[in-house]
């Protein structure tokens, strides 16, 4: 095809695909079959391949992603991205209305919208084309994530109808429940931990460096605001109608409300709608409609005075307690779990709820067949919050904490402080064996990633391994041809795992590579009770090798910063167990690293040397672990609690008010992630 003809055909295909995208993803009213759509897209992709110069950055072919961004550039927002003042109290909503009335008299109206629970984004459009997309960041500047945003099908890359030449649109990217469940299911099957809730999943997805992975996450986006000079509308309501005209997805659950009674009606309706919506909302946003009135009301340093968010309390449901199961974790800790008659709560069906420990269980005084209230808070794991004892029949038996391990029948023991029960049969209790191996191979420990959950389970069942040291004796012949069919607990899905040549080679090379893992991670990988990553690092730095750690007295251990009696005790218990001593010797013989390498010891000449930090909250640019990594890389030290010795509190979003108060009372400077970046800038 000639270049000119190709250009025309590309334009035609682009327009048609954009139109079908809009009909499918924004209006949810497709007019062609998936097959016909795929044919158009395929033709476009092959034409763009033949004429690479004709491919536009905003071509619909870019929706599948492919661009990899190492570090997202920081961009300054033209209009700051403020947040909203939040309340759980209807009284405060009334007080908000009184303030508005006082300032504006009687002639005003509100627009009510749902408060979508996702990630705020800002999109800049130039001449009808998506020019830039950014996260909120600290409100002043955020990360430029345009290539990731392009993969969200309901976000137009080219606008429709008549639009302003240049403007910004704000909205919330979210992950629908269906995509969230699919994603966590996939993660689980790969032996990875799922996201705690759809909001975290959306935030995590937008931070992925490879946009083709983002494209597979099925994110969606509702728009809720427009910013720009000389906009062709005077009210918020009209701006939302205009956004729809331009091709954006705007929720149908928006309402003009003439007074506060209408607002409360919307709030009540929203709470009902919430149970059936296919995505999470956490409240309702109430905004003064007229721009001129918004301007008159103005802003505080953080919030607009013309809007407020009313947040819903965690969703609750009533159901029946069928049983209490006792789960044994990798360290032997036994957790009670309520088995419930399935009940829908906030978009998912709840069948189990955490009961935490014996004390919490005793607080509820659970009896067989009790009617219980379950609540889903910020996390996806629901909890029992109350029991309706009035409905209990007189003969119902009280449910006691197990006295023996449900897996191996060993009498349970209690931690010295009485908080946790555990099974002391660390060497032979099946879930402990499996849990220890899974922890050992996990990414943050030995990172033997080619051995996922299903595979370790098979090696255990086939008696190829029974502890972590056995991994280093595995040979090609042990593994090749092994196979097993797994049936999921509901007995519906079947999955076959078979070790072929490539799988076996990958596993063996990952095991071999793990010998290079530094001591601090080996120490963490051993799975000593209470010894998390941070403390493993500290102990490795302090004692430098495993023998010195093993010989350390309880006093010497407790003298290390942040080591308490509980941890000292569990370290001793671990080393005094002859089974563990044997495993350690075998791991040493296999060549694992049991002492710090010279350059692993942290120098005290970094930009943050001798400075101590507490990190709290949720960050925009980095994960909390990345923040900690950054501090440690520059010689700073991480502490879990604020004291007068703390040099900085690095605060993200959603940090508890207590931490802030404490830092303020001790005059500890509170900084954000950008300030931290500045501290370590060379
Ligand atoms: S308006 C200046 N409308 O809530 C007002 N925000 O705490 C800007 N959000 O960061 C926000 N749904 O991520 C607005 N319908 C809605 C919203 C909404 C969710 C989020 C948004 C914002 C946070 C404010």
XYZ file of C-alpha atoms and ligand atoms in Angstrom:
706
model
C 0.000 0.000 0.000
C 1.141 3.515 -0.769
C 2.067 5.724 2.167
C -0.763 8.173 1.475
C -3.352 5.412 1.216
C -1.962 3.909 4.428
C -2.250 7.240 6.198
C -5.905 7.503 5.187
C -6.721 3.934 6.168
C -4.938 4.355 9.531
C -6.999 7.463 10.191
C -10.204 5.678 9.274
C -9.392 2.649 11.424
C -8.363 4.896 14.334
C -11.672 6.751 14.214
C -13.701 3.582 13.964
C -11.850 1.816 16.778
C -12.087 4.902 19.011
C -15.808 5.011 18.360
C -16.233 1.320 19.245
C -14.073 1.711 22.329
C -16.303 4.544 23.468
C -19.469 2.554 22.839
C -18.109 -0.489 24.640
C -16.198 0.960 27.586
C -17.974 4.254 28.266
C -21.552 3.649 27.165
C -21.482 -0.143 27.715
C -23.522 -0.464 24.480
C -21.331 -2.136 21.849
C -22.551 -2.317 18.261
C -20.069 -4.798 16.787
C -18.851 -8.219 17.910
C -15.524 -8.708 19.681
C -14.318 -10.533 16.591
C -15.066 -7.614 14.259
C -13.376 -5.263 16.717
C -10.277 -7.474 16.873
C -10.106 -7.533 13.070
C -10.064 -3.727 12.887
C -7.388 -3.530 15.574
C -5.271 -6.191 13.908
C -5.383 -4.332 10.598
C -4.364 -1.110 12.315
C -1.465 -2.786 14.119
C -0.135 -4.375 10.952
C -0.384 -1.098 9.008
C 1.461 0.738 11.761
C 4.121 -1.946 11.680
C 4.547 -1.460 7.954
C 4.630 2.354 8.313
C 6.086 3.050 11.756
C 6.301 6.764 10.997
C 2.518 6.927 10.802
C 1.906 5.618 14.289
C 0.495 8.200 16.680
C 1.296 8.029 20.405
C -2.445 8.094 20.993
C -3.291 5.411 18.455
C -5.805 2.916 19.884
C -3.133 0.246 19.279
C -1.263 1.780 22.226
C -3.983 0.566 24.588
C -2.239 -2.792 24.854
C 0.823 -1.058 26.243
C 4.409 -2.038 25.665
C 6.287 1.029 26.810
C 8.522 0.356 29.795
C 9.287 3.268 32.143
C 12.201 2.827 34.544
C 11.472 5.846 36.695
C 8.360 7.946 36.287
C 9.320 11.591 35.756
C 8.019 14.082 38.317
C 5.650 16.701 36.958
C 4.249 19.798 38.618
C 0.468 20.146 38.540
C -0.783 23.323 36.884
C -3.622 23.353 39.433
C -2.780 21.784 42.811
C -4.577 18.501 43.515
C -6.284 19.116 46.815
C -8.037 16.544 48.923
C -11.407 16.773 50.619
C -12.304 17.307 54.212
C -13.787 14.010 55.410
C -16.401 13.181 57.966
C -18.311 10.147 59.203
C -20.850 12.298 60.980
C -24.128 13.589 59.586
C -23.937 16.375 62.187
C -20.795 17.659 60.496
C -22.496 17.577 57.106
C -25.255 19.752 58.628
C -22.592 22.077 60.019
C -20.996 22.259 56.552
C -24.390 23.258 55.114
C -24.818 25.938 57.809
C -21.426 27.420 56.895
C -22.355 27.451 53.214
C -25.704 29.088 53.975
C -24.007 31.709 56.103
C -21.623 32.592 53.287
C -23.993 32.352 50.319
C -27.473 33.064 51.646
C -30.246 30.798 50.402
C -29.526 30.598 46.693
C -27.173 27.703 46.133
C -27.414 24.074 45.186
C -25.186 21.032 45.585
C -24.024 18.299 43.286
C -23.675 14.927 45.007
C -21.414 12.221 43.653
C -20.156 8.887 44.886
C -16.719 8.825 46.424
C -14.916 6.257 44.295
C -12.283 4.326 46.210
C -9.270 4.256 43.949
C -6.388 6.491 42.898
C -6.714 10.147 41.895
C -5.301 11.114 38.505
C -5.016 14.269 36.483
C -5.146 14.197 32.679
C -4.052 17.037 30.416
C -5.607 17.303 26.964
C -4.104 19.485 24.264
C -6.162 20.034 21.113
C -8.322 17.049 21.929
C -5.457 14.585 22.467
C -4.280 13.091 25.739
C -0.974 14.877 26.322
C -0.056 13.841 29.851
C -1.357 11.865 32.822
C -0.097 12.273 36.364
C -0.713 10.863 39.841
C -1.601 13.153 42.722
C 1.774 12.806 44.477
C 1.927 15.387 47.238
C -0.755 17.477 45.529
C 1.793 19.900 44.092
C 3.701 17.439 41.941
C 3.122 13.845 40.964
C 4.446 11.084 38.708
C 3.908 11.180 34.981
C 2.280 7.865 34.099
C 0.859 8.596 30.638
C 1.774 5.263 29.036
C 0.064 3.364 31.863
C -3.049 5.534 31.693
C -3.335 5.029 27.918
C -4.109 1.359 28.579
C -7.352 2.246 30.406
C -9.963 1.739 27.727
C -12.582 4.140 29.110
C -10.130 7.056 29.058
C -10.359 8.764 25.645
C -7.080 9.253 23.816
C -8.867 11.583 21.378
C -11.860 13.675 22.405
C -15.275 13.841 20.708
C -17.379 16.870 19.734
C -16.278 20.430 20.580
C -13.831 20.791 23.449
C -11.570 23.503 24.952
C -8.126 23.681 23.308
C -6.315 22.929 26.545
C -7.632 21.738 29.913
C -7.134 19.251 32.725
C -9.584 16.623 33.837
C -9.465 14.859 37.209
C -10.849 11.496 38.119
C -10.408 8.286 40.020
C -8.835 5.149 38.562
C -10.295 2.053 40.191
C -10.244 -1.686 39.823
C -13.691 -3.276 39.468
C -14.425 -6.152 41.879
C -14.405 -8.707 39.074
C -10.910 -7.753 37.897
C -9.691 -7.590 41.485
C -10.879 -11.112 42.267
C -9.366 -12.437 39.023
C -6.049 -10.747 39.735
C -5.808 -12.073 43.276
C -6.793 -15.515 42.090
C -3.973 -15.466 39.521
C -1.524 -14.206 42.125
C -2.517 -16.919 44.557
C -2.066 -19.598 41.925
C 1.452 -18.321 41.378
C 2.085 -18.518 45.111
C 2.131 -14.710 45.476
C 0.207 -12.708 48.042
C -2.803 -10.918 46.636
C -3.639 -7.236 47.146
C -5.559 -6.410 50.332
C -8.250 -4.440 48.503
C -9.119 -3.070 45.047
C -7.682 0.369 45.909
C -4.238 -1.066 46.628
C -4.508 -3.178 43.484
C -5.268 -0.077 41.392
C -2.421 1.899 42.977
C 0.007 -1.012 42.538
C -1.027 -1.435 38.901
C -0.449 2.220 38.033
C 3.082 1.936 39.423
C 4.020 -0.984 37.165
C 6.923 -0.143 34.914
C 5.677 -2.244 32.007
C 2.511 -0.738 30.543
C 1.562 -4.012 28.809
C 1.075 -5.491 32.291
C -1.101 -2.532 33.281
C -3.217 -3.201 30.178
C -4.038 -6.641 31.601
C -5.233 -5.273 34.935
C -8.625 -4.086 33.574
C -8.590 -0.748 35.335
C -11.405 1.719 34.849
C -11.879 5.415 35.579
C -14.642 7.853 36.556
C -14.100 11.558 35.915
C -15.257 14.161 38.432
C -13.752 17.546 37.666
C -12.382 19.926 35.027
C -9.716 22.623 35.429
C -8.657 25.238 32.917
C -8.852 28.886 31.835
C -12.005 30.232 30.161
C -13.920 26.979 30.394
C -17.242 27.031 28.520
C -19.362 26.245 31.587
C -20.199 27.992 34.847
C -21.274 25.119 37.063
C -19.828 21.800 38.184
C -22.934 20.018 36.910
C -22.454 21.429 33.425
C -18.779 20.464 33.514
C -19.780 16.834 34.147
C -22.258 16.954 31.254
C -19.522 18.428 29.051
C -17.100 15.669 30.067
C -19.654 13.130 28.873
C -19.903 14.974 25.554
C -16.119 14.874 25.171
C -16.219 11.085 25.569
C -15.280 10.607 29.219
C -16.900 8.160 31.579
C -18.906 10.015 34.197
C -20.941 8.054 36.722
C -24.713 8.012 36.268
C -24.990 8.237 40.071
C -24.710 12.015 40.278
C -27.462 14.328 41.455
C -28.245 18.021 41.765
C -29.578 18.632 45.261
C -31.491 21.803 46.108
C -31.060 21.424 49.878
C -29.439 19.362 52.594
C -32.439 17.018 52.881
C -31.925 16.001 49.270
C -28.235 15.452 50.087
C -29.146 13.084 52.931
C -31.492 11.261 50.612
C -28.612 10.768 48.146
C -26.365 9.586 50.993
C -28.952 6.989 52.040
C -29.504 5.805 48.468
C -25.752 5.572 47.920
C -25.358 3.369 50.959
C -27.906 0.967 49.511
C -26.389 1.113 46.016
C -23.008 0.398 47.543
C -23.851 -3.240 48.244
C -24.557 -3.966 44.569
C -22.076 -1.712 42.767
C -19.364 -3.613 40.882
C -16.635 -1.370 42.401
C -15.748 0.088 45.806
C -16.988 3.434 47.016
C -16.244 4.736 50.480
C -18.689 7.617 50.708
C -20.364 10.509 48.965
C -18.867 13.837 47.864
C -20.994 16.977 48.215
C -19.955 19.976 46.102
C -21.383 23.478 45.702
C -22.509 23.632 42.080
C -21.754 27.194 40.866
C -18.115 28.002 40.079
C -18.572 31.632 41.125
C -19.831 30.455 44.528
C -16.978 27.952 44.826
C -14.541 30.809 44.259
C -16.302 32.969 46.827
C -16.023 30.196 49.427
C -12.363 29.553 48.607
C -9.907 27.082 50.100
C -8.069 26.213 53.295
C -4.417 25.178 52.826
C -5.570 21.642 52.061
C -9.230 21.528 51.184
C -11.793 23.433 49.193
C -14.360 25.074 51.504
C -17.057 24.339 48.934
C -16.978 20.543 49.201
C -17.028 17.818 51.825
C -16.831 14.016 51.760
C -19.229 12.022 53.897
C -17.662 8.600 54.453
C -19.635 5.425 55.008
C -18.776 3.195 57.883
C -17.348 -0.224 57.052
C -20.015 -2.486 55.597
C -21.658 -4.909 57.968
C -23.697 -8.068 57.433
C -25.423 -10.584 59.672
C -24.840 -14.286 59.287
C -24.561 -17.539 61.207
C -21.388 -18.968 62.680
C -21.024 -22.536 61.449
C -17.765 -23.467 63.118
C -14.396 -22.181 64.296
C -11.367 -23.616 62.501
C -7.837 -23.354 63.876
C -5.192 -22.548 61.290
C -1.555 -23.366 61.829
C 0.916 -20.949 60.274
C 4.533 -21.495 59.289
C 5.873 -20.509 62.686
C 3.352 -22.767 64.432
C 1.116 -19.883 65.562
C -2.485 -21.062 65.720
C -5.154 -18.582 64.574
C -8.885 -19.075 65.100
C -10.986 -18.501 61.975
C -14.768 -18.292 61.957
C -16.462 -20.397 59.301
C -19.638 -18.585 58.301
C -22.776 -19.183 56.359
C -21.811 -17.356 53.119
C -23.034 -13.754 53.076
C -22.434 -10.915 50.583
C -20.502 -7.942 52.001
C -19.185 -5.050 49.919
C -19.132 -6.861 46.622
C -17.717 -10.229 47.699
C -19.122 -13.305 49.392
C -17.750 -13.747 52.871
C -17.328 -17.307 54.142
C -14.579 -16.879 56.716
C -13.630 -14.176 59.177
C -10.600 -13.671 61.340
C -10.928 -14.072 65.098
C -7.261 -13.108 65.748
C -6.501 -14.869 69.057
C -7.938 -16.465 72.159
C -8.585 -13.177 73.949
C -10.495 -11.671 71.054
C -12.395 -14.929 70.649
C -13.245 -14.944 74.348
C -14.474 -11.332 74.107
C -17.237 -12.554 71.798
C -17.984 -15.605 73.984
C -18.836 -17.540 70.827
C -21.305 -20.413 70.940
C -22.239 -22.896 68.248
C -24.626 -21.477 65.618
C -24.367 -17.942 66.978
C -25.739 -15.089 64.895
C -22.767 -12.822 64.241
C -22.079 -9.441 62.624
C -19.247 -9.337 60.107
C -17.581 -6.201 58.884
C -15.242 -5.473 56.041
C -13.078 -2.507 56.874
C -10.179 -1.189 54.823
C -8.896 -4.680 54.200
C -10.464 -7.478 52.301
C -10.244 -9.879 55.265
C -13.489 -9.530 57.171
C -13.796 -9.670 60.930
C -16.461 -10.541 63.461
C -17.462 -7.377 65.280
C -20.413 -8.501 67.375
C -22.610 -11.401 68.405
C -26.356 -11.368 68.927
C -26.476 -13.468 72.105
C -30.231 -12.927 72.432
C -30.820 -15.340 69.556
C -28.756 -18.132 71.093
C -30.581 -21.328 72.058
C -30.071 -22.425 75.651
C -28.357 -25.703 74.765
C -25.788 -24.146 72.386
C -22.268 -25.134 73.410
C -19.565 -22.563 74.067
C -16.649 -22.737 71.592
C -13.259 -23.049 73.272
C -9.809 -22.472 71.890
C -8.184 -25.700 70.671
C -5.938 -27.424 73.205
C -4.187 -29.600 70.635
C -2.801 -28.846 67.194
C -5.556 -29.561 64.668
C -2.926 -30.827 62.231
C -0.591 -33.030 64.269
C -2.403 -33.358 67.617
C 0.534 -32.014 69.648
C -0.619 -30.158 72.812
C -0.481 -26.424 72.094
C 1.715 -24.048 74.082
C 1.252 -20.381 74.827
C 3.695 -17.546 74.262
C 5.081 -16.272 77.587
C 2.882 -13.169 77.298
C -0.151 -15.373 76.684
C -1.165 -13.696 73.444
C -0.553 -16.472 70.954
C -0.971 -20.244 70.989
C 1.469 -22.243 68.986
C 2.236 -25.814 68.069
C 5.759 -26.660 69.269
C 6.166 -29.526 66.793
C 8.137 -27.327 64.389
C 9.885 -30.176 62.601
C 6.993 -32.519 61.866
C 3.760 -30.563 61.797
C 2.711 -30.555 58.086
C 1.532 -26.929 57.628
C 4.618 -25.719 59.482
C 6.892 -27.715 57.218
C 5.157 -26.424 54.108
C 4.865 -22.871 55.437
C 8.560 -22.780 56.340
C 9.575 -23.939 52.889
C 7.263 -21.446 51.201
C 8.642 -18.652 53.332
C 12.210 -19.764 52.646
C 11.783 -19.655 48.855
C 9.732 -16.442 48.812
C 10.936 -13.414 46.857
C 12.123 -11.369 49.816
C 13.888 -14.367 51.350
C 15.870 -16.752 49.089
C 13.922 -15.779 45.968
C 13.664 -19.259 44.467
C 10.849 -17.954 42.332
C 10.464 -20.917 39.990
C 9.159 -23.016 42.890
C 5.658 -21.643 43.460
C 3.212 -22.871 46.068
C 1.792 -25.791 44.058
C 5.270 -27.057 43.223
C 6.571 -27.153 46.795
C 3.397 -28.902 47.793
C 4.050 -31.564 45.186
C 7.663 -32.040 46.297
C 6.409 -32.566 49.843
C 3.683 -34.988 48.836
C 6.119 -36.968 46.686
C 8.581 -37.096 49.580
C 11.290 -35.300 47.624
C 11.788 -32.757 50.389
C 10.753 -32.488 54.021
C 12.693 -29.384 55.080
C 14.517 -26.388 53.611
C 17.932 -28.092 53.541
C 16.570 -30.872 51.315
C 16.107 -28.294 48.522
C 19.892 -28.171 48.075
C 20.113 -31.957 47.568
C 17.565 -32.026 44.725
C 18.888 -33.368 41.432
C 17.610 -33.295 37.866
C 16.559 -36.930 38.145
C 14.628 -36.275 41.353
C 12.463 -33.722 39.572
C 12.023 -34.603 35.920
C 8.617 -36.025 35.038
C 6.997 -35.395 38.434
C 3.342 -34.528 38.070
C 0.301 -33.924 40.172
C -3.265 -32.792 39.643
C -4.570 -30.278 42.123
C -8.242 -29.860 42.798
C -9.277 -26.648 44.460
C -11.215 -26.841 47.773
C -14.598 -26.456 46.070
C -13.641 -29.302 43.779
C -14.448 -27.313 40.657
C -11.190 -26.416 38.998
C -8.458 -28.909 38.227
C -4.877 -27.937 37.657
C -2.063 -30.139 36.535
C 1.569 -29.481 37.331
C 4.182 -31.422 35.411
C 7.933 -30.959 35.642
C 9.366 -30.820 32.145
C 12.993 -30.206 31.203
C 12.726 -26.404 31.191
C 10.897 -26.241 34.534
C 13.462 -28.507 36.176
C 16.386 -26.498 34.843
C 14.789 -23.266 36.020
C 14.209 -24.665 39.492
C 17.723 -26.009 39.838
C 19.310 -22.799 38.642
C 17.148 -20.703 41.004
C 18.256 -22.948 43.877
C 21.878 -22.539 42.811
C 21.508 -18.749 42.520
C 20.044 -18.561 46.008
C 23.485 -19.390 47.387
C 24.454 -15.816 46.561
C 21.688 -14.339 48.723
C 23.265 -12.202 51.491
C 23.329 -13.345 55.110
C 20.630 -10.954 56.331
C 18.112 -12.468 53.926
C 19.230 -16.028 54.721
C 18.629 -15.225 58.382
C 15.156 -13.911 57.560
C 14.507 -16.956 55.342
C 15.104 -19.375 58.238
C 11.676 -18.382 59.542
C 12.607 -17.784 63.183
C 9.454 -16.734 64.980
C 9.073 -12.933 65.373
C 12.154 -12.279 63.227
C 11.004 -10.051 60.374
C 13.085 -8.591 57.590
C 14.153 -5.426 59.405
C 15.289 -7.198 62.543
C 17.066 -9.921 60.559
C 19.035 -7.161 58.879
C 19.844 -5.530 62.206
C 20.964 -8.755 63.816
C 23.058 -9.695 60.784
C 24.808 -6.315 60.886
C 25.318 -6.521 64.619
C 26.606 -10.088 65.017
C 28.099 -10.387 61.515
C 27.834 -14.186 61.411
C 25.503 -16.946 62.461
C 27.844 -18.453 65.074
C 28.115 -15.202 67.015
C 24.352 -14.818 66.878
C 23.874 -18.400 68.045
C 26.217 -17.923 70.987
C 24.795 -14.564 72.049
C 23.286 -14.587 75.534
C 19.799 -13.278 76.147
C 21.298 -10.063 77.598
C 23.487 -9.557 74.537
C 20.486 -10.019 72.280
C 18.258 -7.637 74.202
C 21.051 -5.057 74.123
C 20.570 -4.812 70.353
C 18.276 -1.941 69.480
C 14.623 -3.005 69.253
C 15.210 -6.635 70.272
C 12.757 -7.500 73.015
C 12.601 -10.476 75.354
C 10.070 -12.208 73.163
C 12.388 -12.149 70.172
C 15.482 -13.039 72.204
C 13.565 -15.975 73.570
C 12.491 -17.240 70.187
C 16.034 -16.901 68.804
C 17.294 -19.075 71.657
C 14.531 -21.588 71.205
C 15.409 -21.810 67.525
C 19.117 -22.433 68.047
C 18.582 -24.833 70.956
C 16.488 -27.142 68.802
C 18.805 -29.967 67.618
C 16.744 -30.362 64.417
C 17.453 -26.752 63.485
C 21.154 -27.131 64.295
C 21.304 -30.062 61.881
C 19.529 -28.113 59.140
C 21.855 -25.127 59.629
C 24.893 -27.360 59.216
C 23.505 -28.806 56.014
C 22.740 -25.307 54.672
C 26.284 -24.224 55.519
C 27.667 -27.243 53.680
C 25.481 -26.388 50.698
C 27.292 -23.037 50.519
C 24.685 -20.544 51.766
C 25.925 -17.272 53.101
C 26.105 -17.191 56.904
C 28.202 -14.093 57.457
C 28.120 -10.516 56.206
C 30.330 -9.718 53.264
C 32.634 -6.773 53.820
C 30.715 -4.366 51.555
C 27.383 -5.486 52.986
C 28.175 -3.740 56.241
C 26.601 -0.360 56.065
C 29.085 2.473 55.937
C 28.541 5.441 58.193
C 29.346 7.997 55.552
C 25.953 8.083 53.751
C 23.889 11.271 53.544
C 21.639 9.957 56.313
C 24.363 8.398 58.502
C 23.486 8.409 62.222
C 19.989 9.647 61.495
C 16.999 7.669 62.643
C 13.677 7.569 60.801
C 10.145 6.396 61.407
C 8.148 5.731 58.235
C 4.375 5.747 58.341
C 1.384 5.936 55.998
C 0.869 5.252 52.324
C 3.044 6.945 49.741
C 2.369 7.931 46.167
C 5.705 7.592 44.428
C 7.245 4.746 46.357
C 6.063 1.757 48.347
C 6.823 1.908 52.055
C 9.548 -0.712 51.551
C 11.153 1.411 48.850
C 11.180 4.398 51.215
C 12.867 2.286 53.883
C 15.334 0.951 51.307
C 16.199 4.491 50.241
C 16.869 5.532 53.837
C 19.004 2.502 54.574
C 20.896 2.853 51.322
C 22.033 6.273 52.486
C 23.047 5.044 55.923
C 19.914 6.019 57.876
C 18.280 3.766 60.421
C 14.616 2.722 60.535
C 12.775 2.649 63.855
C 9.257 1.468 64.440
C 8.276 3.936 67.149
C 8.776 7.683 67.513
C 10.957 8.784 70.414
C 12.921 11.901 71.296
C 15.850 10.294 69.430
C 13.962 10.121 66.144
C 15.414 12.533 63.589
C 12.578 12.461 61.049
C 9.073 11.123 60.648
C 8.480 10.345 56.973
C 4.722 10.671 56.651
C 2.549 9.444 53.813
C -1.183 9.546 53.332
C -3.428 7.977 55.963
C -0.889 8.168 58.779
C -2.644 7.816 62.131
C -3.255 11.109 64.012
C -1.518 9.713 67.118
C 1.818 9.442 65.307
C 1.535 13.033 64.114
C 0.673 14.254 67.614
C 3.579 12.369 69.131
C 6.039 13.719 66.551
C 4.769 17.239 67.082
C 4.998 16.963 70.852
C 8.615 15.754 70.591
C 9.501 18.310 67.922
C 10.399 15.593 65.449
C 10.340 17.078 61.930
C 7.603 15.566 59.740
C 8.675 15.223 56.131
C 7.130 13.748 52.972
C 8.672 11.556 50.295
C 9.835 14.553 48.243
C 11.627 16.035 51.247
C 13.304 12.690 51.753
C 14.448 12.672 48.116
C 15.938 16.104 48.665
C 17.802 14.897 51.753
C 19.556 12.182 49.791
C 20.195 14.135 46.605
C 23.857 14.181 45.830
S -13.331 15.884 44.156
C -10.828 19.465 45.413
N -14.952 13.878 43.699
O -11.239 11.591 47.092
C -11.682 18.287 45.333
N -12.869 13.411 44.721
O -10.132 13.177 49.557
C -11.065 17.211 44.574
N -12.484 11.052 45.161
O -8.132 12.762 46.035
C -11.696 15.912 44.713
N -14.385 10.307 44.349
O -9.098 10.788 44.841
C -13.758 14.250 44.204
N -16.481 12.190 43.205
C -15.299 12.574 43.690
C -14.375 11.647 44.217
C -13.175 12.115 44.733
C -13.240 9.954 44.917
C -11.167 11.002 45.834
C -10.079 11.728 45.087
C -9.517 12.723 46.043
C -10.020 12.235 47.366
C -10.293 13.443 48.234
